Coordinates of C-alpha atoms in Angstrom, one line a residue:
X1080 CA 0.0 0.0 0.0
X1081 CA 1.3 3.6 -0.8
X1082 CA 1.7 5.8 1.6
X1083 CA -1.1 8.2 2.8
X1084 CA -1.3 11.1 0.9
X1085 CA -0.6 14.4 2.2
X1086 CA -3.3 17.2 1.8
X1087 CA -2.3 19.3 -0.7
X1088 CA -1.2 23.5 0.6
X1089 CA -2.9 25.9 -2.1
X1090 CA 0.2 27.4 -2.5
X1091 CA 1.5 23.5 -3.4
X1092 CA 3.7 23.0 -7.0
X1093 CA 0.4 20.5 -7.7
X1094 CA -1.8 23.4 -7.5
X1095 CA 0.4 25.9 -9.3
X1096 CA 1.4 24.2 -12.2
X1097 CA 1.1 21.1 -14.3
X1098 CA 4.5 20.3 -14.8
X1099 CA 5.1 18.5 -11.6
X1100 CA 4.8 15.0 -11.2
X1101 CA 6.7 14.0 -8.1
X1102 CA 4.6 13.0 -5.4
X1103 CA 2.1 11.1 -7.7
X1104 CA 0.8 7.7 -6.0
X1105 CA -1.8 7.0 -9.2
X1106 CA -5.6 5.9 -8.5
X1107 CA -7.2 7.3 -5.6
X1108 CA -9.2 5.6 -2.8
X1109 CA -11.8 6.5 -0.7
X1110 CA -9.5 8.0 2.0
X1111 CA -6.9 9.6 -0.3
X1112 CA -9.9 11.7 -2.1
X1113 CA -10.9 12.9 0.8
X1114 CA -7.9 14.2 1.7
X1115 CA -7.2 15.5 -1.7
X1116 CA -10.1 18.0 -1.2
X1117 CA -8.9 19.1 1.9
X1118 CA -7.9 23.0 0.3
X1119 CA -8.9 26.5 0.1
X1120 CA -11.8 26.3 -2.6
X1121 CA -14.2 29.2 -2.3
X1122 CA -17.6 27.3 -2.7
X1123 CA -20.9 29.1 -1.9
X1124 CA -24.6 27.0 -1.2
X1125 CA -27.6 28.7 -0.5
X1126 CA -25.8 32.2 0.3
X1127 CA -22.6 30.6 2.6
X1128 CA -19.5 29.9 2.3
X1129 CA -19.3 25.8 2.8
X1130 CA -16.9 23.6 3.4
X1131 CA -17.9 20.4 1.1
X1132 CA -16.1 18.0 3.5
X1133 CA -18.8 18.8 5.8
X1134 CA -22.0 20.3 4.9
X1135 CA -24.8 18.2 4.4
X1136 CA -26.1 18.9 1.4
X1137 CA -22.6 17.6 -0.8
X1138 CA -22.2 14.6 1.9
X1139 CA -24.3 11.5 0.0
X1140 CA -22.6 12.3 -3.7
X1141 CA -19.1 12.4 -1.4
X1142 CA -19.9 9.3 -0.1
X1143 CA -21.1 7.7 -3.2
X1144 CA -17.9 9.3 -5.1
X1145 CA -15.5 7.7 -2.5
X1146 CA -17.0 4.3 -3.1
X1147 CA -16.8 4.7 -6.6
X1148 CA -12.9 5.4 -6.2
X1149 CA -12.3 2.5 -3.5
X1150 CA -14.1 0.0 -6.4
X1151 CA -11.5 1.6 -8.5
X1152 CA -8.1 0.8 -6.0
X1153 CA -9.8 -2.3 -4.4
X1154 CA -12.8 -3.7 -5.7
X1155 CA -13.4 -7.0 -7.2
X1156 CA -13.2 -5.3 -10.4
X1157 CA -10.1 -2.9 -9.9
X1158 CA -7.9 -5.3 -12.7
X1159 CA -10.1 -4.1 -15.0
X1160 CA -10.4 -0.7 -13.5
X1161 CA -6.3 0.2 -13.7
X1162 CA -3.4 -0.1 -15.3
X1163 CA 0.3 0.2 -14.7
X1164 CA 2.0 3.9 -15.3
X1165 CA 5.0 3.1 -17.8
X1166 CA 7.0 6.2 -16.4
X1167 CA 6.0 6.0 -12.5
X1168 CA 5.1 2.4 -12.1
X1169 CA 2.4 3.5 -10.4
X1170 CA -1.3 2.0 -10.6
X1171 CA -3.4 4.5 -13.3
X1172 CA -7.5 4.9 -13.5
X1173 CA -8.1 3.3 -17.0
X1174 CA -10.0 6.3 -17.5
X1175 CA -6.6 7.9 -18.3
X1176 CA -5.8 5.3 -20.7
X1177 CA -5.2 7.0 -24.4
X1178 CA -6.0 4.1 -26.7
X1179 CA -4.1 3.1 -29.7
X1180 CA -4.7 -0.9 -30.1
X1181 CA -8.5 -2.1 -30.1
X1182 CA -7.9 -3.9 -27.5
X1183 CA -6.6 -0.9 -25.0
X1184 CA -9.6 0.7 -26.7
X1185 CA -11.7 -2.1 -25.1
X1186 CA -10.5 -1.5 -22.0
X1187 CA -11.2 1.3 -21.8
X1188 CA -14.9 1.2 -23.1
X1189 CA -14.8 -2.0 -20.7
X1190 CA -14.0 -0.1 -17.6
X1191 CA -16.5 3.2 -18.4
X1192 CA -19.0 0.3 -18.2
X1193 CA -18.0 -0.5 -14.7
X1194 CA -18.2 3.2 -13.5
X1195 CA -21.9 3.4 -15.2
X1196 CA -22.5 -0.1 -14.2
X1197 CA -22.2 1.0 -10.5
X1198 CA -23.6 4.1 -10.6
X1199 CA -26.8 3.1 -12.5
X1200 CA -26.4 5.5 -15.2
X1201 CA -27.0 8.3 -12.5
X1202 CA -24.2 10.2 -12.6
X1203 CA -23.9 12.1 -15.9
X1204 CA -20.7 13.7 -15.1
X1205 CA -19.1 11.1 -13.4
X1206 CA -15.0 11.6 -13.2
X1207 CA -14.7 8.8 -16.0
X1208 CA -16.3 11.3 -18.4
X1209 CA -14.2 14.0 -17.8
X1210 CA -10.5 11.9 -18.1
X1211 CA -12.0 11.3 -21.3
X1212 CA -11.7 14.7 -22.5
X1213 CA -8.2 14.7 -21.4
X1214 CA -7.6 12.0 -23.3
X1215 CA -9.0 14.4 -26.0
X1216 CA -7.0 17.1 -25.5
X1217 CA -3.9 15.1 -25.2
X1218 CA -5.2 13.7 -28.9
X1219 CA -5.4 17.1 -30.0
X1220 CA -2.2 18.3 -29.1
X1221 CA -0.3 18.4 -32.5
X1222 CA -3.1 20.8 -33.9
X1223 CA -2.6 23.0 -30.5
X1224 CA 1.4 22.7 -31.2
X1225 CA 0.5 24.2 -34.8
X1226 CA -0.8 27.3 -33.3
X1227 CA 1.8 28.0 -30.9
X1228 CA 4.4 25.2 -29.9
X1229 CA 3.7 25.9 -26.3
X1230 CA 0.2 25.1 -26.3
X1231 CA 0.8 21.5 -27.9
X1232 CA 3.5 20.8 -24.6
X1233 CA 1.4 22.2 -22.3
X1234 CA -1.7 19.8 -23.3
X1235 CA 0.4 16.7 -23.3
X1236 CA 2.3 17.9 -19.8
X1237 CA -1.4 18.3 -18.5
X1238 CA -2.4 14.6 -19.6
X1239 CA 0.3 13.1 -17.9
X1240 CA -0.6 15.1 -14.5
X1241 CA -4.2 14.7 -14.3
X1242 CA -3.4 10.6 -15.0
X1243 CA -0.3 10.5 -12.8
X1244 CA -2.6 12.2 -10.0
X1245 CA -5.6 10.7 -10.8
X1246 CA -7.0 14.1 -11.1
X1247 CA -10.9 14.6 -10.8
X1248 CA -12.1 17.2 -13.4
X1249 CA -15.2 19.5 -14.1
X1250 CA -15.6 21.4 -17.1
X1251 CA -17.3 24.8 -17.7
X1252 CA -18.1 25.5 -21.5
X1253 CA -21.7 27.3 -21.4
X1254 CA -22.0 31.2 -21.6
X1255 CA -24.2 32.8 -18.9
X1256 CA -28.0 33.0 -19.7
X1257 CA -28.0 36.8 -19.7
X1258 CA -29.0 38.0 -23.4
X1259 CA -27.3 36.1 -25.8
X1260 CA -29.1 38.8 -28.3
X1261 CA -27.0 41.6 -27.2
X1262 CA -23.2 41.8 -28.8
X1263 CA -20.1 41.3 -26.9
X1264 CA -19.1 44.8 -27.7
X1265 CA -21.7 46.8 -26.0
X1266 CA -22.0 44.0 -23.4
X1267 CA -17.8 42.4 -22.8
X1268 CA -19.0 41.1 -19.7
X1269 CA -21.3 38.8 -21.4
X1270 CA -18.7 36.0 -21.9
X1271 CA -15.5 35.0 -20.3
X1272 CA -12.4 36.8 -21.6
X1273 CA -8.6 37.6 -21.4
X1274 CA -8.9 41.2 -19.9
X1275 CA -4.6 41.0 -19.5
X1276 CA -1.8 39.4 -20.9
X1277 CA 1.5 38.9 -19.2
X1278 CA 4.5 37.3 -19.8
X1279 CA 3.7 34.5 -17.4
X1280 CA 0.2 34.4 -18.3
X1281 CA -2.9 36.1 -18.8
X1282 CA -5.9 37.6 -16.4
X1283 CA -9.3 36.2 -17.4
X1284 CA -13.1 38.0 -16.1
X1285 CA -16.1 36.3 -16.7
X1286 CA -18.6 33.3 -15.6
X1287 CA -18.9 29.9 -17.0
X1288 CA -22.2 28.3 -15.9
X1289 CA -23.1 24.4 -15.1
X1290 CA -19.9 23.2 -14.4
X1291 CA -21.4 20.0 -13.3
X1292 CA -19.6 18.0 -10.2
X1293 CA -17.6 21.2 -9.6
X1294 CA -17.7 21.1 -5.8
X1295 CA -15.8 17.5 -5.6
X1296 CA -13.2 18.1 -8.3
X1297 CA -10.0 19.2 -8.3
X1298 CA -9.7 21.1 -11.3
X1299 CA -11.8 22.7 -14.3
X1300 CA -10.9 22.6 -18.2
X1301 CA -12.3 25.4 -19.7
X1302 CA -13.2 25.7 -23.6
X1303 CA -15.6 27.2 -25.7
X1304 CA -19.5 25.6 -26.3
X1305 CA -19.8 24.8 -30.1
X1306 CA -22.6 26.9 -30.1
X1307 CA -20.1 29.7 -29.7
X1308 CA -17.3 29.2 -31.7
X1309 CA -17.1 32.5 -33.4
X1310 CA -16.2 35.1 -31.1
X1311 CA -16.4 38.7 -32.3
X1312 CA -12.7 39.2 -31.0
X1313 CA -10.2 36.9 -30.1
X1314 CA -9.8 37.7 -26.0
X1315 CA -13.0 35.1 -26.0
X1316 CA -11.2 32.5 -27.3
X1317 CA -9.4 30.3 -24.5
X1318 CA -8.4 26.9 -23.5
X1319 CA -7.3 26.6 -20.0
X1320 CA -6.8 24.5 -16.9
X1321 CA -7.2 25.5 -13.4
X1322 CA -7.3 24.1 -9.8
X1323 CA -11.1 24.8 -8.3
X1324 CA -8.7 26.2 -5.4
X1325 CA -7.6 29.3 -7.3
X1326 CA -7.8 32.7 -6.0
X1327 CA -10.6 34.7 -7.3
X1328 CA -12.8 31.6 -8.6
X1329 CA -15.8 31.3 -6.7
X1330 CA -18.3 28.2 -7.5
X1331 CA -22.0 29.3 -6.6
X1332 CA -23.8 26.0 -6.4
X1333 CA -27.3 25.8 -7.2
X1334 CA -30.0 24.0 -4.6
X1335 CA -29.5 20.6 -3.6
X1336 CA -32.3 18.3 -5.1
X1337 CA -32.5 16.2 -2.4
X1338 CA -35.4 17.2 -0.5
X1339 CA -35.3 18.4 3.1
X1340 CA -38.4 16.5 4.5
X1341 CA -37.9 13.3 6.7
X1342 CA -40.0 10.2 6.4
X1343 CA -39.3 9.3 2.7
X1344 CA -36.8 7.9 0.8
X1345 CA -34.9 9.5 -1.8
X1346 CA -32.6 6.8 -2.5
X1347 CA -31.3 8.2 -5.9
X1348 CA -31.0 12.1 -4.6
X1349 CA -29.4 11.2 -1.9
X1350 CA -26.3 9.6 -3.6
X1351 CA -26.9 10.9 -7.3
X1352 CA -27.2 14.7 -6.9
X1353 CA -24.4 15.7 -8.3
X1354 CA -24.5 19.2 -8.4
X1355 CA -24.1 22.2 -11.0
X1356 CA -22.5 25.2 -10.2
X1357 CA -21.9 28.6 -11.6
X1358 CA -17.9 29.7 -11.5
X1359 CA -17.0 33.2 -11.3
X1360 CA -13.7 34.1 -12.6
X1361 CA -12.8 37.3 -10.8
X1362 CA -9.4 38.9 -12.9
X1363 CA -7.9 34.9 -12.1
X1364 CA -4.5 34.5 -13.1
X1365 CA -3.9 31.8 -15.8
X1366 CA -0.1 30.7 -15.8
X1367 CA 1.4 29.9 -19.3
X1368 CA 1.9 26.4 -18.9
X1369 CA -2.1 25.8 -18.2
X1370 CA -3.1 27.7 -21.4
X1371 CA -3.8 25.4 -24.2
X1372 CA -4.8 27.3 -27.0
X1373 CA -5.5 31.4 -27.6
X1374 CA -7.2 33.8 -29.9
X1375 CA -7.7 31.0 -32.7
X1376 CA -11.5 30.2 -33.0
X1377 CA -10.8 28.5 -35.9
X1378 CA -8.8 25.3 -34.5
X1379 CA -11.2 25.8 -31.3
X1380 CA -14.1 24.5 -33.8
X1381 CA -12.0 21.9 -34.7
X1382 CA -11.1 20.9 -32.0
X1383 CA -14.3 20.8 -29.7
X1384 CA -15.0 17.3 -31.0
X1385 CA -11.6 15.7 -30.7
X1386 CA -11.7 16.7 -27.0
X1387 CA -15.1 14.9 -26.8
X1388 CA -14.2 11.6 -28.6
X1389 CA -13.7 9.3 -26.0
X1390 CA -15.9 11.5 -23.2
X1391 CA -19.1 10.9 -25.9
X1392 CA -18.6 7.1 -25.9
X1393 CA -18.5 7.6 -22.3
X1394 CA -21.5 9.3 -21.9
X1395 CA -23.5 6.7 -24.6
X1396 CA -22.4 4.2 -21.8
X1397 CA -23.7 5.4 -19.2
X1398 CA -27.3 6.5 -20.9
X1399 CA -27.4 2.7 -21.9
X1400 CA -26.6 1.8 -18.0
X1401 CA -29.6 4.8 -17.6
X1402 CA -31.9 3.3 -19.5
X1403 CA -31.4 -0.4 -18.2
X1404 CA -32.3 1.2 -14.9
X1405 CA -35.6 2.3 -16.5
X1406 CA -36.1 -1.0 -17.5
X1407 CA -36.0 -2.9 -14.3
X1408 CA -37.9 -0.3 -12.6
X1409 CA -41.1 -0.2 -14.8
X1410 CA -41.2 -3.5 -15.1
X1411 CA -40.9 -4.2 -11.0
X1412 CA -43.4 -1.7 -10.9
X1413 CA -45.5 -3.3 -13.4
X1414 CA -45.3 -6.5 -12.1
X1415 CA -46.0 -5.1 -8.1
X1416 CA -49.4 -3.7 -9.2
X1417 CA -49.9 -7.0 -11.9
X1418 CA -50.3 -5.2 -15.0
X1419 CA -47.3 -6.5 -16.9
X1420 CA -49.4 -8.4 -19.5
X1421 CA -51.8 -5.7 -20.1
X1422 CA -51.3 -4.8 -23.5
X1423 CA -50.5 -1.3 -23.5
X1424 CA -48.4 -1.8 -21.0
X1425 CA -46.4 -4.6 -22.2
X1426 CA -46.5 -2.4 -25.6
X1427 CA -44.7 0.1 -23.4
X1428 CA -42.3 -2.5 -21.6
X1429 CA -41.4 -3.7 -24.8
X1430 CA -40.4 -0.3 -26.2
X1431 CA -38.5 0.5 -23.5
X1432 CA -36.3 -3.1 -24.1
X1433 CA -36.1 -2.2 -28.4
X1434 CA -34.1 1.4 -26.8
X1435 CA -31.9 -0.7 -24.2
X1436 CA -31.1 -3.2 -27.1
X1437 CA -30.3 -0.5 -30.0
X1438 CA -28.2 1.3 -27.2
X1439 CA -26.1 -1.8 -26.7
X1440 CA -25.5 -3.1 -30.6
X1441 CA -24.9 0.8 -31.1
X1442 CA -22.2 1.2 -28.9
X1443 CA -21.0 -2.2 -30.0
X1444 CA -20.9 -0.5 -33.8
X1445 CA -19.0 2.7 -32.1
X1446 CA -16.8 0.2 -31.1
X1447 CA -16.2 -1.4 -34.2
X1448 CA -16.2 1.5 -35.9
X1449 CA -13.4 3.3 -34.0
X1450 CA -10.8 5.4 -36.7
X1451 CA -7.5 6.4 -36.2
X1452 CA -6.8 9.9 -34.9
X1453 CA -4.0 12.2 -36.8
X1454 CA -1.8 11.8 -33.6
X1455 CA -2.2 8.2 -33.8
X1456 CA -4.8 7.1 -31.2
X1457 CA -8.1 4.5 -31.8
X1458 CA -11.1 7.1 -31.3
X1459 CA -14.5 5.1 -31.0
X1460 CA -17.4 5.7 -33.8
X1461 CA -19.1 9.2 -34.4
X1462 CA -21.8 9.2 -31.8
X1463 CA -24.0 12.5 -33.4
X1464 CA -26.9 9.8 -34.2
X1465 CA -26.7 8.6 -30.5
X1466 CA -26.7 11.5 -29.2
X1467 CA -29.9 12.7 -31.0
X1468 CA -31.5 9.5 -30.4
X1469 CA -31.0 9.6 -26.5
X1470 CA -32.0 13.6 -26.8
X1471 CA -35.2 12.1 -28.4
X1472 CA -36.0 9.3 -26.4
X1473 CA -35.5 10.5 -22.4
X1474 CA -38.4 12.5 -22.5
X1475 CA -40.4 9.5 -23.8
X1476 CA -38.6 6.8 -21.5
X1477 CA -40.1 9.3 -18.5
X1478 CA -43.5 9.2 -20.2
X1479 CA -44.0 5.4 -20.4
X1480 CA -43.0 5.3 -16.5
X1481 CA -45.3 7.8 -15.4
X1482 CA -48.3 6.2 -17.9
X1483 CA -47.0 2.6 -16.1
X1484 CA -46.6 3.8 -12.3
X1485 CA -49.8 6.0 -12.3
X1486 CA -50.8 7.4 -9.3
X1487 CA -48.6 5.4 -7.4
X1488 CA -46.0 8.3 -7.6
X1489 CA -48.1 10.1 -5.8
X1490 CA -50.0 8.0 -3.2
X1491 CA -46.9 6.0 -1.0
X1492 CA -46.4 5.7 2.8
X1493 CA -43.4 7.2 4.5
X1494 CA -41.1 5.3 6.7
X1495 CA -42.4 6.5 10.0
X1496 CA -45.8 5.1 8.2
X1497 CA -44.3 1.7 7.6
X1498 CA -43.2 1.7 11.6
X1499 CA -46.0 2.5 12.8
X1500 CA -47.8 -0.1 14.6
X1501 CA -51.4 0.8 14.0
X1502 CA -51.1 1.7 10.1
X1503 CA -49.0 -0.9 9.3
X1504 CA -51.6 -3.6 9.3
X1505 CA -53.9 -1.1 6.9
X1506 CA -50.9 -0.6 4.7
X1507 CA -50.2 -4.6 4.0
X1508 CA -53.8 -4.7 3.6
X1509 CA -55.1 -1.8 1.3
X1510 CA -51.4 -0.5 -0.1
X1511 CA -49.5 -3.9 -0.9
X1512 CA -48.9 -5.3 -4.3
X1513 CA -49.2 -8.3 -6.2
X1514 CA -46.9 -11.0 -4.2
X1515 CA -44.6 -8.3 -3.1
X1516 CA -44.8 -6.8 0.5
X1517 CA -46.0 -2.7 1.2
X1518 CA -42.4 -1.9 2.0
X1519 CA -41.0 -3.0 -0.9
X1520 CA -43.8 -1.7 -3.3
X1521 CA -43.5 1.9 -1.6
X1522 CA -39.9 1.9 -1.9
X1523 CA -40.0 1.0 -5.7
X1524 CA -42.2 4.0 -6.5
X1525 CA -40.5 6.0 -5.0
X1526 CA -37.7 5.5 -6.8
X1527 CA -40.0 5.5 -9.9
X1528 CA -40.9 9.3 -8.7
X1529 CA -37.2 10.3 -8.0
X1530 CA -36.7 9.3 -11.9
X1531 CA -39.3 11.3 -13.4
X1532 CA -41.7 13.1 -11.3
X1533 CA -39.3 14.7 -8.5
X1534 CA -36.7 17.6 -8.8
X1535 CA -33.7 15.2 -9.3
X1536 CA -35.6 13.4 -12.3
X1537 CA -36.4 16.8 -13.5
X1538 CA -33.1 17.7 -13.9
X1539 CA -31.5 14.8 -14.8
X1540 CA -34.1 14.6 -18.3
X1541 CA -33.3 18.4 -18.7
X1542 CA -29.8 17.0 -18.8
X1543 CA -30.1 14.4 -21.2
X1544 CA -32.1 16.6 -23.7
X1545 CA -29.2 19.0 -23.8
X1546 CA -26.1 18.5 -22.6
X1547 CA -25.0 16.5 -25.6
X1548 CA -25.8 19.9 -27.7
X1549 CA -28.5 21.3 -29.5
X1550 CA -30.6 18.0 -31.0
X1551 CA -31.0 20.1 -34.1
X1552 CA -27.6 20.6 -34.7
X1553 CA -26.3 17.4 -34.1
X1554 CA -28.9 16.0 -36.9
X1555 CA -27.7 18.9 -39.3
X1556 CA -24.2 17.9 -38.7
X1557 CA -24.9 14.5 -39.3
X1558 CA -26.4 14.6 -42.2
X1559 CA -23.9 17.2 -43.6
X1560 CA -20.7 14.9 -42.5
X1561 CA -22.5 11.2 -42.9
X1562 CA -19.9 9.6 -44.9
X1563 CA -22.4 6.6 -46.8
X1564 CA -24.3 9.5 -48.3
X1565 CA -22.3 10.1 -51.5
X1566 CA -22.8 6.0 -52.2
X1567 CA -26.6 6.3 -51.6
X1568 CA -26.8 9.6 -53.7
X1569 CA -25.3 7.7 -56.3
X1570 CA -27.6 4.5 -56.4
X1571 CA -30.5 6.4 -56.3
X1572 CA -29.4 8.5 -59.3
X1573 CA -28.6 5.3 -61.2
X1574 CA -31.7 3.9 -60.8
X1575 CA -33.4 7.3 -62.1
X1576 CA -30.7 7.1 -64.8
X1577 CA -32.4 3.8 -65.9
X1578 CA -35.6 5.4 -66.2
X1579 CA -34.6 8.3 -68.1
X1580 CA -32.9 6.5 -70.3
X1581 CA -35.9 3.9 -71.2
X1582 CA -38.0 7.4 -71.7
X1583 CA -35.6 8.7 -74.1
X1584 CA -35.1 5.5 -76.2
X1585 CA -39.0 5.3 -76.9
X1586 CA -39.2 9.2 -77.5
X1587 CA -36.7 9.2 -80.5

């Protein structure tokens, strides 16, 4: 066993710059993330200033993140979980991995579905996702090197410290909502910005909004939405990397979806909230070495989905994992209250099945589809017809569980109900279902209600609908770049060819 590690000073080299690797002791544990978090962050909930190793409202994701992390150093499945650094020797999240055989790419897909697997497809920016876009910009770094030599080091220097460290990253790429009418002339405020450069660096003002996971991480990448690659000047465009424990970056967290009430369970809220958070960049100093690309919008557009390669396969993985949870919950609820053969219902159960099913051959095609990158990696499959199908089909995976549950999300005893000794008999007798007990029927829709009739479930369908981009967009691009089109074109033209030409030979 490594030794412990040592909470890390804000004014530590690990904070201040990417380039030092001494110290690393690779994947984290339960114990050793904890500590890791132990710095100055300037986090704000519900008007204070928190500390997220102790308030309440972060404690269940802590707790569910720090078994997430000791499955990863000593689970049953760590094997498949790690590898083996080949310049520290030390033990390395898989996560990190960048692939260039199909079998490290299969790994690696391999060990994203052991982090979803776990988390029940909960956890939409769980730390495997981010890594991922690491492993993006690491992939990218040639075309970063192009634009200024420094920029390309920096990236591949940053790769190697975030998978050394086993670094847990957020990532803030979404303008504020203020007036995305107004121009960034009359408003500069409106974006994020360089507002000085310096020979070690540059000062950046501005906000970046939903930077989801924020309070548990231990740094933030930041880089521009797609939806706002042209920037009317070029002090908008920056790539950078930053500890959360920076001075002058506050993280404003939004409220806790957990509810406050006592007697009910919130099983999935409780663990799964993961938290969005608004980060304020108050003139922050950006040294050198975390700056990965400046002023060029042009290789930004580019380059927005190299970083997101691997992260989208990622994030396929865990909506499949999502959706098998939907699965087993409609039809445990269908079978408590004995309407799994109605037809409708079964209609519905079997829909449900056809979306888990296409999820898993198409991430099987992603992964037999994977292409070689320009620096040389294995990149899965383009996922743009993924992600429009999952932005398409969360809002009617909710549906068909609300339509299945019924009033039952509504109508469910408490805990303090189920204890109690003189409704407990009423309960068995008017609120049980069909060969399971009360207890267990009233837990099961209440999970039902956390996924789509309660704040978290709320959120997370909000998330799904667009946190893969615009659905519009991503079917635009997809038609525009689908590579079979030209061949289909083609055969369609030569059969009309045949007709015209028959036309013409009796028309002389």
């Amino acid at each position: 066993m490594p030794e412990p590690r040592t909470p890390l000073a804000f004014n530590s080299p690990h904070y201040q710059s990417a380039l030092h690797m001494h110290a690393a002791q690779g994947v984290h544990d339960a114990a050793s993330l904890r500590r890791s978090l132990q710095d100055e962050r300037e986090v704000w909930y519900d008007g204070q200033r928190v500390d997220v190793l102790r308030h309440p409202a972060f404690a269940g994701v802590l707790d569910t993140l720090c078994e997430l992390y000791e499955l990863q150093a000593h689970g049953p499945d760590s094997a498949q979980m790690c590898w083996t650094s080949p310049e520290s020797g030390q033990r390395l999240s898989l996560s990190y991995l960048a692939p260039s055989t199909p079998q490290q790419l299969s790994a690696k897909i391999a060990n994203s579905h052991l982090w979803m697997r776990h988390s029940h497809g909960q956890l939409p920016r769980i730390p495997d996702f981010m890594a991922n876009v690491v492993v993006g910009l690491y992939d990218y770094r040639q075309e970063l090197a192009a634009v200024q030599p420094q920029f390309g080091a920096n990236a591949e220097r940053y790769y190697r410290y975030c998978r050394e460290h086993d670094i847990v990253l957020t990532h803030a790429i979404g303008d504020p909502q203020i007036d995305r009418s107004a121009s960034l002339a009359e408003h500069p405020d409106y974006a994020l910005r360089v507002v000085e450069r310096r020979s070690d660096g540059v000062v950046v003002r501005g906000a970046k909004q939903l930077a989801t996971l924020a309070p548990y991480c231990h740094e933030v990448l930041v880089y521009l939405s797609p939806a706002f690659f042209m920037r009317e000047s070029p002090q908008y465009v920056i790539w950078f990397a930053l500890p959360v424990a920076t001075p002058g970056l506050r993280l404003m967290c939004r409220e806790a979806q957990s509810p406050n009430a006592t007697g009910f369970r919130h099983d999935l809220s409780a663990r799964y909230d993961e938290q969005d958070a608004m980060l304020f960049f108050d003139d922050v100093f950006v040294p050198n070495e975390r700056i990965f690309l400046l002023d060029d919008s042009a290789t930004a557009a580019r380059g927005f989905p190299r970083l997101s390669a691997w992260a989208l396969m990622a994030g396929q993985v865990r909506y499949y994992h999502r959706l098998r949870t939907f699965l087993g919950v409609a039809s445990l609820a269908a079978q408590s209250i004995g309407v799994d053969q109605f037809r409708e219902v079964a209609d519905m159960l079997g829909e449900l099945t056809s979306y888990v099913e296409l999820m898993r051959l198409a991430l099987q095609g992603l992964e037999q589809g994977a292409r070689r990158t320009s620096s040389g990696l294995l990149a899965p499959g383009v996922t743009l017809a993924m992600d429009a199908f999952a932005a398409q089909t969360t809002t009617r995976v909710a549906h068909m569980l609300r339509v299945i549950c019924g009033s039952g999300l509504v109508m469910q005893p408490s805990e303090a109900d189920l204890r109690n000794p003189v409704l407990r008999p009423l309960l068995e007798r008017y609120m049980c279902g069909k060969d399971v007990s009360v207890a267990f029927k009233s837990r099961l829709f209440r999970l039902a209600a956390e996924l789509v009739s309660e704040r978290f479930g709320m959120r997370q369908e909000l998330y799904e609908m667009w946190n893969r981009g615009d659905v519009v967009r991503n079917r635009m691009a997809l038609y525009a770049s689908y590579p079979e089109r030209a061949e289909i074109e083609a055969q369609v033209r030569a059969l009309l060819q045949r007709g015209t030409d028959a036309l013409e030979g009796a028309n002389p």
